[in-house]
PDB file of C-alpha atoms in Angstrom:
ATOM      1  CA  MET A   1      58.594  36.227  28.568  1.00  0.00           C
ATOM      2  CA  LYS A   2      59.410  33.311  31.024  1.00  0.00           C
ATOM      3  CA  VAL A   3      62.187  32.047  28.624  1.00  0.00           C
ATOM      4  CA  THR A   4      63.483  35.994  29.056  1.00  0.00           C
ATOM      5  CA  LYS A   5      63.285  35.200  33.098  1.00  0.00           C
ATOM      6  CA  ILE A   6      64.556  31.890  32.637  1.00  0.00           C
ATOM      7  CA  ALA A   7      67.534  33.140  30.652  1.00  0.00           C
ATOM      8  CA  ALA A   8      68.322  35.931  32.988  1.00  0.00           C
ATOM      9  CA  VAL A   9      68.750  33.756  35.977  1.00  0.00           C
ATOM     10  CA  PHE A  10      71.088  31.287  33.653  1.00  0.00           C
ATOM     11  CA  LEU A  11      73.294  34.531  33.305  1.00  0.00           C
ATOM     12  CA  VAL A  12      73.398  35.361  36.799  1.00  0.00           C
ATOM     13  CA  MET A  13      73.937  32.026  37.783  1.00  0.00           C
ATOM     14  CA  MET A  14      76.830  31.669  35.066  1.00  0.00           C
ATOM     15  CA  PHE A  15      78.477  34.768  36.328  1.00  0.00           C
ATOM     16  CA  SER A  16      78.141  34.013  39.628  1.00  0.00           C
ATOM     17  CA  GLY A  17      80.023  30.648  39.278  1.00  0.00           C
ATOM     18  CA  LYS A  18      82.764  32.184  37.591  1.00  0.00           C
ATOM     19  CA  MET A  19      83.037  34.746  40.830  1.00  0.00           C
ATOM     20  CA  MET A  20      83.386  31.791  43.532  1.00  0.00           C
ATOM     21  CA  ALA A  21      85.719  29.934  40.772  1.00  0.00           C
ATOM     22  CA  GLN A  22      87.864  33.027  40.742  1.00  0.00           C
ATOM     23  CA  GLU A  23      88.007  33.182  44.119  1.00  0.00           C
ATOM     24  CA  ALA A  24      88.733  29.568  44.691  1.00  0.00           C
ATOM     25  CA  GLU A  25      92.365  30.214  43.068  1.00  0.00           C
ATOM     26  CA  LYS A  26      95.575  31.431  44.220  1.00  0.00           C
ATOM     27  CA  GLN A  27      97.568  33.367  41.751  1.00  0.00           C
ATOM     28  CA  LEU A  28     101.594  32.866  42.097  1.00  0.00           C
ATOM     29  CA  LEU A  29     104.212  34.457  39.752  1.00  0.00           C
ATOM     30  CA  ILE A  30     107.553  33.436  38.872  1.00  0.00           C
ATOM     31  CA  LYS A  31     110.311  35.496  38.208  1.00  0.00           C
ATOM     32  CA  ASP A  32     113.718  35.343  37.489  1.00  0.00           C
ATOM     33  CA  ALA A  33     116.005  35.280  40.618  1.00  0.00           C
ATOM     34  CA  ASP A  34     118.682  37.357  39.462  1.00  0.00           C
ATOM     35  CA  ASP A  35     117.250  39.951  36.432  1.00  0.00           C
ATOM     36  CA  LYS A  36     113.656  39.664  38.719  1.00  0.00           C
ATOM     37  CA  PHE A  37     111.819  39.153  35.248  1.00  0.00           C
ATOM     38  CA  PRO A  38     108.933  36.854  35.069  1.00  0.00           C
ATOM     39  CA  ILE A  39     109.234  33.799  33.251  1.00  0.00           C
ATOM     40  CA  ALA A  40     107.165  32.272  30.972  1.00  0.00           C
ATOM     41  CA  ASP A  41     106.119  28.286  29.800  1.00  0.00           C
ATOM     42  CA  VAL A  42     107.326  27.277  33.507  1.00  0.00           C
ATOM     43  CA  LEU A  43     106.052  23.532  34.151  1.00  0.00           C
ATOM     44  CA  VAL A  44     104.180  23.351  37.719  1.00  0.00           C
ATOM     45  CA  LYS A  45     103.097  19.706  38.766  1.00  0.00           C
ATOM     46  CA  TYR A  46     100.831  19.174  42.040  1.00  0.00           C
ATOM     47  CA  ASP A  47     102.418  16.704  44.330  1.00  0.00           C
ATOM     48  CA  HIS A  48      98.761  15.716  45.108  1.00  0.00           C
ATOM     49  CA  GLY A  49      97.629  14.661  42.200  1.00  0.00           C
ATOM     50  CA  ASN A  50      98.568  14.076  38.966  1.00  0.00           C
ATOM     51  CA  SER A  51      97.751  17.744  37.370  1.00  0.00           C
ATOM     52  CA  HIS A  52      99.951  20.392  36.127  1.00  0.00           C
ATOM     53  CA  THR A  53     100.080  23.759  34.502  1.00  0.00           C
ATOM     54  CA  HIS A  54     102.075  25.887  33.087  1.00  0.00           C
ATOM     55  CA  THR A  55     103.006  29.986  33.739  1.00  0.00           C
ATOM     56  CA  THR A  56     101.741  32.395  31.202  1.00  0.00           C
ATOM     57  CA  THR A  57     104.111  35.124  29.499  1.00  0.00           C
ATOM     58  CA  ASP A  58     103.846  37.021  32.518  1.00  0.00           C
ATOM     59  CA  GLY A  59     105.156  34.267  34.666  1.00  0.00           C
ATOM     60  CA  THR A  60     101.689  33.893  36.619  1.00  0.00           C
ATOM     61  CA  PHE A  61      99.822  30.679  37.136  1.00  0.00           C
ATOM     62  CA  ALA A  62      96.591  29.296  39.514  1.00  0.00           C
ATOM     63  CA  VAL A  63      96.880  26.837  41.940  1.00  0.00           C
ATOM     64  CA  PRO A  64      93.021  25.770  43.278  1.00  0.00           C
ATOM     65  CA  VAL A  65      93.027  26.597  46.800  1.00  0.00           C
ATOM     66  CA  LYS A  66      90.716  23.330  47.519  1.00  0.00           C
ATOM     67  CA  SER A  67      93.683  21.317  46.391  1.00  0.00           C
ATOM     68  CA  LEU A  68      95.866  23.073  49.242  1.00  0.00           C
ATOM     69  CA  PRO A  69      98.184  22.357  51.242  1.00  0.00           C
ATOM     70  CA  ASP A  70     100.428  21.133  48.267  1.00  0.00           C
ATOM     71  CA  THR A  71     104.116  20.614  47.149  1.00  0.00           C
ATOM     72  CA  LEU A  72     104.866  22.000  43.997  1.00  0.00           C
ATOM     73  CA  VAL A  73     107.456  20.650  41.422  1.00  0.00           C
ATOM     74  CA  ILE A  74     108.756  24.081  39.551  1.00  0.00           C
ATOM     75  CA  SER A  75     110.538  22.957  36.732  1.00  0.00           C
ATOM     76  CA  ARG A  76     112.176  24.515  33.258  1.00  0.00           C
ATOM     77  CA  GLN A  77     115.399  23.988  31.002  1.00  0.00           C
ATOM     78  CA  GLY A  78     117.814  25.644  32.251  1.00  0.00           C
ATOM     79  CA  TYR A  79     116.989  26.026  35.836  1.00  0.00           C
ATOM     80  CA  ASP A  80     117.108  23.814  38.982  1.00  0.00           C
ATOM     81  CA  GLU A  81     114.268  21.828  39.841  1.00  0.00           C
ATOM     82  CA  VAL A  82     112.745  23.576  42.882  1.00  0.00           C
ATOM     83  CA  LYS A  83     109.856  22.355  45.421  1.00  0.00           C
ATOM     84  CA  TRP A  84     107.546  24.623  46.719  1.00  0.00           C
ATOM     85  CA  VAL A  85     105.421  24.047  49.722  1.00  0.00           C
ATOM     86  CA  VAL A  86     102.070  26.593  49.332  1.00  0.00           C
ATOM     87  CA  THR A  87      99.346  26.487  51.889  1.00  0.00           C
ATOM     88  CA  ASN A  88      96.249  28.376  52.012  1.00  0.00           C
ATOM     89  CA  ASP A  89      97.858  30.349  55.147  1.00  0.00           C
ATOM     90  CA  ASP A  90     100.325  32.338  52.466  1.00  0.00           C
ATOM     91  CA  ASP A  91      99.625  35.753  50.990  1.00  0.00           C
ATOM     92  CA  LYS A  92      97.110  35.335  48.495  1.00  0.00           C
ATOM     93  CA  ASN A  93      99.731  36.754  45.732  1.00  0.00           C
ATOM     94  CA  LYS A  94     103.070  35.258  46.444  1.00  0.00           C
ATOM     95  CA  ILE A  95     106.526  35.323  43.924  1.00  0.00           C
ATOM     96  CA  ILE A  96     108.572  32.622  43.568  1.00  0.00           C
ATOM     97  CA  PHE A  97     112.291  33.677  42.884  1.00  0.00           C
ATOM     98  CA  TYR A  98     113.790  30.695  40.505  1.00  0.00           C
ATOM     99  CA  SER A  99     117.757  30.519  39.914  1.00  0.00           C
ATOM    100  CA  ILE A 100     119.476  29.349  36.721  1.00  0.00           C
ATOM    101  CA  SER A 101     120.966  26.109  37.250  1.00  0.00           C
ATOM    102  CA  PRO A 102     124.339  26.110  36.718  1.00  0.00           C
ATOM    103  CA  PHE A 103     126.529  24.808  33.677  1.00  0.00           C
ATOM    104  CA  ARG A 104     127.319  21.327  34.373  1.00  0.00           C
ATOM    105  CA  PHE A 105     129.601  18.910  32.299  1.00  0.00           C
ATOM    106  CA  PRO A 106     128.485  15.872  30.983  1.00  0.00           C
ATOM    107  CA  LYS A 107     129.948  12.446  32.878  1.00  0.00           C
TER     108      LYS A 107
END
């Protein structure tokens, strides 16, 4: 009986921790500026700290709210590198439109 109660309390704590973690993130979406399709595998670096993430196949990524405000450095081969400031005051779900870099001949 005691083991069952302890297991139940543990499960409740585990799920409430997951719910709190979900609230502590801001979901963002990166789309191509021209065709408006999501872009996968975009590297997103945080200016405040040494961490980074990549967009998923649907173009989304999460930013920890506790690290905001922060400047994100967004880069992917074939696209311009962009610095974008994200704050906690922005809408919960934000779309970033990302432009393809023009072709340049090497010097």
